[in-house]
Tab-separated table of C-alpha atoms in Angstrom:
chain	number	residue	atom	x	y	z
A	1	UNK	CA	-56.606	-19.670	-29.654
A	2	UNK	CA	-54.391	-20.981	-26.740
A	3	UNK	CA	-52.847	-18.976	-24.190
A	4	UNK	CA	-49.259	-18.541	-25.133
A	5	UNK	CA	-48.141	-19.238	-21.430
A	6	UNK	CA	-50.226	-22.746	-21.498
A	7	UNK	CA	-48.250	-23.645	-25.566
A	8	UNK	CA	-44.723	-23.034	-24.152
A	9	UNK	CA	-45.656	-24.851	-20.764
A	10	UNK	CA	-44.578	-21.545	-18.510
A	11	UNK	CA	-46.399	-19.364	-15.987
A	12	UNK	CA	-46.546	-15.548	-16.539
A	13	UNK	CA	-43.803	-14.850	-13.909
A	14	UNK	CA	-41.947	-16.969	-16.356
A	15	UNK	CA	-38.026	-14.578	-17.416
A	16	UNK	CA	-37.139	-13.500	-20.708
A	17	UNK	CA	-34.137	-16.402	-20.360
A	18	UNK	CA	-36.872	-18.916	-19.492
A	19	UNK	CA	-39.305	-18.175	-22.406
A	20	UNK	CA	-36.083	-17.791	-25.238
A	21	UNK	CA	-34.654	-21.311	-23.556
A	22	UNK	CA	-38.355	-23.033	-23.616
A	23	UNK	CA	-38.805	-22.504	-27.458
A	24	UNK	CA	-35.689	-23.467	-28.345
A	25	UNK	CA	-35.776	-26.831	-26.688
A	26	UNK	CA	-39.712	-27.004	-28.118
A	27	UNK	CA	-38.833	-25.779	-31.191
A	28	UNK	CA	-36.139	-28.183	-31.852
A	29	UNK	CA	-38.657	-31.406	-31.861
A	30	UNK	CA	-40.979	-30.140	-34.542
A	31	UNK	CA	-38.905	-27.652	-36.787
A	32	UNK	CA	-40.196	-28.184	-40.118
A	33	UNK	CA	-36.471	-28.298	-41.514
A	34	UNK	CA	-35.855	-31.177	-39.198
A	35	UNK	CA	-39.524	-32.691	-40.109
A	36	UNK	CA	-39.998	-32.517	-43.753
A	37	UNK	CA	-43.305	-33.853	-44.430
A	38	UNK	CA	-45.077	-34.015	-40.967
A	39	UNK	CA	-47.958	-32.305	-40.957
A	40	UNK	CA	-48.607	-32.456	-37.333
A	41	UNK	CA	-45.027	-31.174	-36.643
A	42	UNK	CA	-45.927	-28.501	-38.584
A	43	UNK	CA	-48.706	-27.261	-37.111
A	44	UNK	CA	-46.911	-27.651	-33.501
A	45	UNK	CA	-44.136	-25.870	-34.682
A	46	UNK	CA	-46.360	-22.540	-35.816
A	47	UNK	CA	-48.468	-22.958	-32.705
A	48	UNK	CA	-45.345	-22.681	-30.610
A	49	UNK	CA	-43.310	-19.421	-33.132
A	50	UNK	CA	-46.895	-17.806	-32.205
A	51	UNK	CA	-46.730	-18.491	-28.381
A	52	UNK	CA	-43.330	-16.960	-28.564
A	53	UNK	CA	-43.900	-13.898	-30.789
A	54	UNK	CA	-46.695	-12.868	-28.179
A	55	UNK	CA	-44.466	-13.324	-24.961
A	56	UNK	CA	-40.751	-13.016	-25.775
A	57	UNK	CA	-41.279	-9.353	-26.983
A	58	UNK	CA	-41.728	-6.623	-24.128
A	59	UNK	CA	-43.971	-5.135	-25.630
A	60	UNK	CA	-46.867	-7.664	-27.380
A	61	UNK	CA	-46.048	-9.653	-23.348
A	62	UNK	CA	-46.769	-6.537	-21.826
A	63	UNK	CA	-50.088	-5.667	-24.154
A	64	UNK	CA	-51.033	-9.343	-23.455
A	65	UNK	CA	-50.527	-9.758	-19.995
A	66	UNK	CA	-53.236	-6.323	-19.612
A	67	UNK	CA	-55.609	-8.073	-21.733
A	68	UNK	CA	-54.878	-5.885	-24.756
A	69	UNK	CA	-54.403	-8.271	-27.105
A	70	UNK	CA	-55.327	-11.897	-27.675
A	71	UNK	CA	-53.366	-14.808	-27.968
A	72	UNK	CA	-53.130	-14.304	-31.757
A	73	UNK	CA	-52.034	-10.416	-31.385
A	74	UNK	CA	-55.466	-9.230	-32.349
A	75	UNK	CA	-55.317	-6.972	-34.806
A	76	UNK	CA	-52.607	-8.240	-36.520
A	77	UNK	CA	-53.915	-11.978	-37.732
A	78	UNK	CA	-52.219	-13.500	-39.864
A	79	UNK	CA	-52.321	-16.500	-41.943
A	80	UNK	CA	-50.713	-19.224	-39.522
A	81	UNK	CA	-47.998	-20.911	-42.008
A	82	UNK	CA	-44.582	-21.693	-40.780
A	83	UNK	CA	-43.345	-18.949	-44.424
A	84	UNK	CA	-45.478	-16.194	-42.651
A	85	UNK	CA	-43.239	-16.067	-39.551
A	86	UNK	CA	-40.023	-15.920	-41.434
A	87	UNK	CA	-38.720	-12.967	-42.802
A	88	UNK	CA	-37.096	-13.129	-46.556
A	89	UNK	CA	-33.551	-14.165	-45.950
A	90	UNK	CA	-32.184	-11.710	-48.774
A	91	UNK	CA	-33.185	-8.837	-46.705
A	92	UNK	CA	-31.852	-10.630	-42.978
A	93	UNK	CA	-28.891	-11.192	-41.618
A	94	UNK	CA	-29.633	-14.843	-41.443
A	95	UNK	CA	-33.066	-17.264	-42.580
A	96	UNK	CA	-34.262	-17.879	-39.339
A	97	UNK	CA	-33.921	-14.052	-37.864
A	98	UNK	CA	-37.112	-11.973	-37.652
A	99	UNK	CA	-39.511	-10.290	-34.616
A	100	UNK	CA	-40.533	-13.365	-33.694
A	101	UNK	CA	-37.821	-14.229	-31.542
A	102	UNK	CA	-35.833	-16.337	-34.235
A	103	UNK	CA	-33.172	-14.139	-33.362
A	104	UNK	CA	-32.030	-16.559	-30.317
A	105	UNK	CA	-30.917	-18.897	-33.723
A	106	UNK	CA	-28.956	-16.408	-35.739
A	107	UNK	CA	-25.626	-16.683	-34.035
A	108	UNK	CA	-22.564	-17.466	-35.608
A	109	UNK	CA	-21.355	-19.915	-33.193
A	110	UNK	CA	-24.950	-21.009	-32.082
A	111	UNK	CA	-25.169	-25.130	-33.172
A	112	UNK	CA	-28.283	-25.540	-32.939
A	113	UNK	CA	-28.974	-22.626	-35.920
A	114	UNK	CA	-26.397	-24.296	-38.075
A	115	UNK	CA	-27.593	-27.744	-37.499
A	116	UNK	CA	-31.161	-26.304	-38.575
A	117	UNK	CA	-29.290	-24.942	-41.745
A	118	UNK	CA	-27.563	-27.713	-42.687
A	119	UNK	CA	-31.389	-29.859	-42.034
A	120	UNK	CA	-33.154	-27.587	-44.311
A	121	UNK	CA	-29.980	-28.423	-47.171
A	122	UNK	CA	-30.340	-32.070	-46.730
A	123	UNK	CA	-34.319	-31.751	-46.910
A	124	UNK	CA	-33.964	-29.795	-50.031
A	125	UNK	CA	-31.856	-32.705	-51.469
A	126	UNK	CA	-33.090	-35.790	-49.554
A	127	UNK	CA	-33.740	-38.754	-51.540
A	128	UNK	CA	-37.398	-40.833	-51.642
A	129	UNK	CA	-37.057	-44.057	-50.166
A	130	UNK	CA	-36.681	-47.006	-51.698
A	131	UNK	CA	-39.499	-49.875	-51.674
A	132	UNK	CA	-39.083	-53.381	-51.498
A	133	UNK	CA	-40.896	-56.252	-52.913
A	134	UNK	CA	-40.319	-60.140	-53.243
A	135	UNK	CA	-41.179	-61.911	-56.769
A	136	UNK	CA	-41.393	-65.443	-57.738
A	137	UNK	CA	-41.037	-66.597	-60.980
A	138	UNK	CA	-40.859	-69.670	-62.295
A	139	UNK	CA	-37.770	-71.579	-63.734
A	140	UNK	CA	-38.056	-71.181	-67.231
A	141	UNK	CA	-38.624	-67.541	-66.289
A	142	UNK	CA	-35.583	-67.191	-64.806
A	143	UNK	CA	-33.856	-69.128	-67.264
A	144	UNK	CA	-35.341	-67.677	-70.807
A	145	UNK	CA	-36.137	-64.184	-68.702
A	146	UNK	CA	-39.494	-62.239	-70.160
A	147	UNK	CA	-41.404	-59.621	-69.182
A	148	UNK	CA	-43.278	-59.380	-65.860
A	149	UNK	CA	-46.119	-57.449	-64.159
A	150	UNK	CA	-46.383	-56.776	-60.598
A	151	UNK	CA	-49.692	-55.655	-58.710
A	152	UNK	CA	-48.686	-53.525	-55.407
A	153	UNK	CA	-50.910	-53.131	-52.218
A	154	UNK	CA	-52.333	-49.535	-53.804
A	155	UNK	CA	-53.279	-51.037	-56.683
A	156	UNK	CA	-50.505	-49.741	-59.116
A	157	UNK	CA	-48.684	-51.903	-60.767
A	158	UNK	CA	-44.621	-52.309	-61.841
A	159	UNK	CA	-43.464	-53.584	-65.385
A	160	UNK	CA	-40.421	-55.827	-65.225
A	161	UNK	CA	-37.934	-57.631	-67.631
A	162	UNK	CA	-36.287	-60.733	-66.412
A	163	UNK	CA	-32.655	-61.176	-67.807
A	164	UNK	CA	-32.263	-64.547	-68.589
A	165	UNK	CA	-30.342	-66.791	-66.117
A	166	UNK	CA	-31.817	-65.017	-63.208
A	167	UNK	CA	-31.210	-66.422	-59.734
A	168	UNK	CA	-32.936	-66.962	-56.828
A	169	UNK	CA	-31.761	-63.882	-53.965
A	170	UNK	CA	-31.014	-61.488	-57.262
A	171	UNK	CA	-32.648	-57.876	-57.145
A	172	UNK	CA	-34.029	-55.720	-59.426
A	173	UNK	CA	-33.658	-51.931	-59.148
A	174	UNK	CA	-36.031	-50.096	-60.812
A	175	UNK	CA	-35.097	-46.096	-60.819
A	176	UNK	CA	-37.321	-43.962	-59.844
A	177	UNK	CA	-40.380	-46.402	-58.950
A	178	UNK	CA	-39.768	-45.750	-55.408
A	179	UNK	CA	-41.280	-43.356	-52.999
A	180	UNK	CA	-41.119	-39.311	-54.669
A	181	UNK	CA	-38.708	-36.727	-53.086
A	182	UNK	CA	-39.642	-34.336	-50.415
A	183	UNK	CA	-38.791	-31.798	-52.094
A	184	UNK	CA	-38.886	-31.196	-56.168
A	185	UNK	CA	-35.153	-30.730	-56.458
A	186	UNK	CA	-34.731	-34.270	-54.729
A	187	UNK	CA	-34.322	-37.698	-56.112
A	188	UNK	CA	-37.041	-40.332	-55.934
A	189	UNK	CA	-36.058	-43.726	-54.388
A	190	UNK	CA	-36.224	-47.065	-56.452
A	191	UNK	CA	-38.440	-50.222	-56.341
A	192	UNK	CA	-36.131	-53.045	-55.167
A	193	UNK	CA	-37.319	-56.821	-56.515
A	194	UNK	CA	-35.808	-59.617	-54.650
A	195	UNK	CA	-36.217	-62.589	-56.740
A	196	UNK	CA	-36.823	-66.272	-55.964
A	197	UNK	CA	-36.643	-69.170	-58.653
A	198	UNK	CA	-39.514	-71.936	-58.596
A	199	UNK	CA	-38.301	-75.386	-59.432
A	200	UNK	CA	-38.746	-77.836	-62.212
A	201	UNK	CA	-40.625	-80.912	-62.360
A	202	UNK	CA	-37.399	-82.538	-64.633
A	203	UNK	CA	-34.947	-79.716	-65.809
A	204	UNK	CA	-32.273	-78.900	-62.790
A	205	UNK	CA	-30.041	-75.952	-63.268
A	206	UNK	CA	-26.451	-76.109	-62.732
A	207	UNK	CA	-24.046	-72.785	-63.091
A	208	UNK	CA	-25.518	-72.461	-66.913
A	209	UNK	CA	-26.129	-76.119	-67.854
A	210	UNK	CA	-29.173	-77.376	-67.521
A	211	UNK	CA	-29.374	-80.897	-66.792
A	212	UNK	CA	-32.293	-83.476	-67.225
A	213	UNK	CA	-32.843	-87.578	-66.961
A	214	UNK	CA	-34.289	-88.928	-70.287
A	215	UNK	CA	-36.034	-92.419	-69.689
A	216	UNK	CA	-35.755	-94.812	-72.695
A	217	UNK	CA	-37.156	-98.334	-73.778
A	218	UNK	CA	-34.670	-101.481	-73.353
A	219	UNK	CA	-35.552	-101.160	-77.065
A	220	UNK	CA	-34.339	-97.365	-77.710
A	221	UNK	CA	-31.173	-98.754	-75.621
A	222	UNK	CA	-30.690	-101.580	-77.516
A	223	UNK	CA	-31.266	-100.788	-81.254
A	224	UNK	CA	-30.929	-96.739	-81.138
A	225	UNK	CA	-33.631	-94.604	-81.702
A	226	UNK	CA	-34.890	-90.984	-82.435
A	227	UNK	CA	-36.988	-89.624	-79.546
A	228	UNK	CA	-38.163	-86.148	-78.700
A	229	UNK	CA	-35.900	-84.348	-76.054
A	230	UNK	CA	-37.080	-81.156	-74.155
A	231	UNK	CA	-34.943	-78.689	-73.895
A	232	UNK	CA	-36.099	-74.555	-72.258
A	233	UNK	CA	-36.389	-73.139	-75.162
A	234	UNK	CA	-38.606	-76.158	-76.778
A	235	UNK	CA	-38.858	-80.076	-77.858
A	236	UNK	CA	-35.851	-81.086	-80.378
A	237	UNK	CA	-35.082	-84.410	-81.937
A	238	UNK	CA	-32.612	-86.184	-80.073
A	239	UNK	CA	-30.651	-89.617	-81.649
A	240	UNK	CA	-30.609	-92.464	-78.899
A	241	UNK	CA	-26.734	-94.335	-79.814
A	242	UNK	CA	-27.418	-98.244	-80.516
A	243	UNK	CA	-26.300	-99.911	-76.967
A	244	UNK	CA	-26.977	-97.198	-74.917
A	245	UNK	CA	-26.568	-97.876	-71.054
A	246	UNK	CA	-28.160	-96.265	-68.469
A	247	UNK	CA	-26.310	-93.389	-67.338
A	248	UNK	CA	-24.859	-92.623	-70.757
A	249	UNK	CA	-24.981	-89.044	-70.983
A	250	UNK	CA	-25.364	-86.389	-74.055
A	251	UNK	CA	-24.491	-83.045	-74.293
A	252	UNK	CA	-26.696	-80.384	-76.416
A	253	UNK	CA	-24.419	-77.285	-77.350
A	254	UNK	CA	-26.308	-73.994	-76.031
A	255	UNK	CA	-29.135	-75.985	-74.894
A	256	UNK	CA	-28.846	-74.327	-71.524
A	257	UNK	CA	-29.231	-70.714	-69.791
A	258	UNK	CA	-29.043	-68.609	-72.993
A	259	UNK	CA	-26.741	-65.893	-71.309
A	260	UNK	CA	-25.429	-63.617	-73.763
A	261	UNK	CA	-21.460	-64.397	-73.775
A	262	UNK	CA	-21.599	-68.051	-71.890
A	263	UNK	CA	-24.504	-69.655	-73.071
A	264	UNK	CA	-25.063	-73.228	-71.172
A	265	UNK	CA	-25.689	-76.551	-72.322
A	266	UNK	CA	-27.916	-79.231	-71.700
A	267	UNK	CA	-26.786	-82.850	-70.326
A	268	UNK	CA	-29.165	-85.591	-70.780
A	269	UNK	CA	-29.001	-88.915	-68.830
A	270	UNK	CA	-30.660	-91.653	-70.343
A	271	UNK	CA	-31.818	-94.131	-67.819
A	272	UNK	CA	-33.510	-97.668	-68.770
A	273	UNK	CA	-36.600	-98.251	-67.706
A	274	UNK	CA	-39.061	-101.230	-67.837
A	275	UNK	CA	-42.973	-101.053	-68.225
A	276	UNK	CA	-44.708	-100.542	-64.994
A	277	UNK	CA	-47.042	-103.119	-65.500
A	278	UNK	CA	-45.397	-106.788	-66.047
A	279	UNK	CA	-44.616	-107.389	-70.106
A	280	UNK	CA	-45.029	-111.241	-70.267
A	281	UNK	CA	-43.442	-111.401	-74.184
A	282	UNK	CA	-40.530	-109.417	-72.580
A	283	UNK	CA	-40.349	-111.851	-69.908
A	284	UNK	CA	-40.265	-114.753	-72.492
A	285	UNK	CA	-38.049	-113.261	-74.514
A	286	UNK	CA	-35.689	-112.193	-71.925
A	287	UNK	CA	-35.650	-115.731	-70.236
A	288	UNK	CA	-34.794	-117.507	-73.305
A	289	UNK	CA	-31.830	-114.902	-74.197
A	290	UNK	CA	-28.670	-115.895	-72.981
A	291	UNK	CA	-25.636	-113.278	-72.936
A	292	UNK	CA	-22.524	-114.398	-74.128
A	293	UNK	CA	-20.192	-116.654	-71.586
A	294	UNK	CA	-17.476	-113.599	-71.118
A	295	UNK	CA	-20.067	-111.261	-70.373
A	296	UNK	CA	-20.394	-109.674	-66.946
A	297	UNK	CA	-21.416	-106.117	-66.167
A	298	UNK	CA	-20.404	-106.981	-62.538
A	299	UNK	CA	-16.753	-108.048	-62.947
A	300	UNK	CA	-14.814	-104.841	-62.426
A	301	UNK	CA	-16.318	-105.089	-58.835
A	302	UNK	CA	-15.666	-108.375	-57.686
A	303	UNK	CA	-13.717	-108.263	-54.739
């Protein structure tokens, strides 16, 4: 047990003023009201009510100081828990006001008592904090939304449904999957999801449309066709319009984002394109066809 004089940092010639002004400035960084939580606080804070219950009363000082008693009052050991060294408040004038010297806090105009009363109401009621965590997902994730699984750092794990149409910098609160509460009349905080949106290797997402370039055949262009489109919720069979340009574009109805009350569509593009690898019948062909004398796709931008 440590000498009380050597816990409050004062020699024995130390006053009564000195000793009552030495704990309260002590007592002030470790208060468990003001520290809900810390352990180590704690144990500082009943190391230094002890110190003080031994040398701020006449008496116990006086007992001490003639080797008496020990530093823990001898006799009269105790269990050393901050609820041991405070008297019931129904039968005090105040929570903090016992034998011990918590006294010096019972004032009515003393701030430092209120501001530990006021510390002990917020602690009662403080809130758990809130964690954070980043998810990506990847676009038809975010665009049909599903159900997800996180794995935290501790090895839990968080269950979460995507609304569809999710963005990238959206978060998802998740009550009550945060830190607990201090105390057990306190709320616990919430898990926080930041979300970010993978891309697409052909679908691009605009407001709720989806948009997409469909390559087609100089045959599909020419004739017509029916091809298979893709679309986010699956393939569905798409009519190609006999004379069909590049750039020509075709609009699926609800196609897009399937939000709730403003579903999207989907825009297609069809673009031409010719076989990588050179088509020598095409080339034939194509050499011996000769468009019609009034034909040029070039005229509206001669100069």
């Amino acid at each position: 047990m440590k000498n009380p004089y050597d816990v409050l940092g004062l020699t024995p010639k130390a006053s009564e003023d000195e000793i009552r002004k030495t704990f309260r400035r002590l007592a002030k960084t470790c208060h468990p009201d003001l520290h809900p939580g810390d352990t180590k606080a704690e144990g500082r804070f009943k190391e230094l009510s002890l110190a003080n219950e031994i040398i701020s009363d006449p008496e116990k000082r006086k007992r001490f100081d003639a080797g008496e008693i020990d530093a823990s009052g001898a006799e009269r050991a105790r269990q050393q828990y901050y609820k041991d060294y405070a008297e019931d408040p129904r039968q005090s004038g105040h929570p903090y006001e016992n034998a011990s010297g918590f006294s010096d806090f019972a004032g009515a105009d003393d701030i430092f008592a209120d501001m530990f009363g006021r510390g002990a109401r917020q602690s009662h009621r403080a809130r758990g904090t809130d964690l954070k965590y980043k998810l990506k997902i990847d676009f038809l994730e975010a665009v049909n939304g599903g159900k997800k699984r996180i794995s935290l750092p501790d090895g839990g794990s968080l269950d979460l449904t995507i609304p569809p149409g999710i963005e990238t910098g959206k978060v998802l609160r998740l009550r009550g999957k945060g830190t607990p509460a201090p105390s057990a009349h306190g709320e616990e905080g919430d898990a926080l999801v930041e979300i970010s949106v993978g891309s697409h290797r052909y679908f691009v997402r605009h407001g709720n449309d989806i948009h997409v370039t469909m390559p087609i055949t100089i045959s599909d262009a020419v004739a017509g066709a029916r091809i298979k489109a893709p679309t986010p919720s699956g393939n569905v069979m798409l009519r190609v319009p006999i004379g069909t340009n590049s750039g020509t574009v075709v609009r699926l109805k609800g196609k897009g984002v399937p939000i709730k009350d403003n579903p999207g569509d989907e825009l297609i593009s069809f673009q031409i394109m010719l076989p990588k690898v050179a088509d020598p019948e095409l080339e034939a062909f194509l050499a011996g066809w000769k468009p019609p004398h009034d034909y040029d796709p070039r005229k509206e931008m001669s100069l």
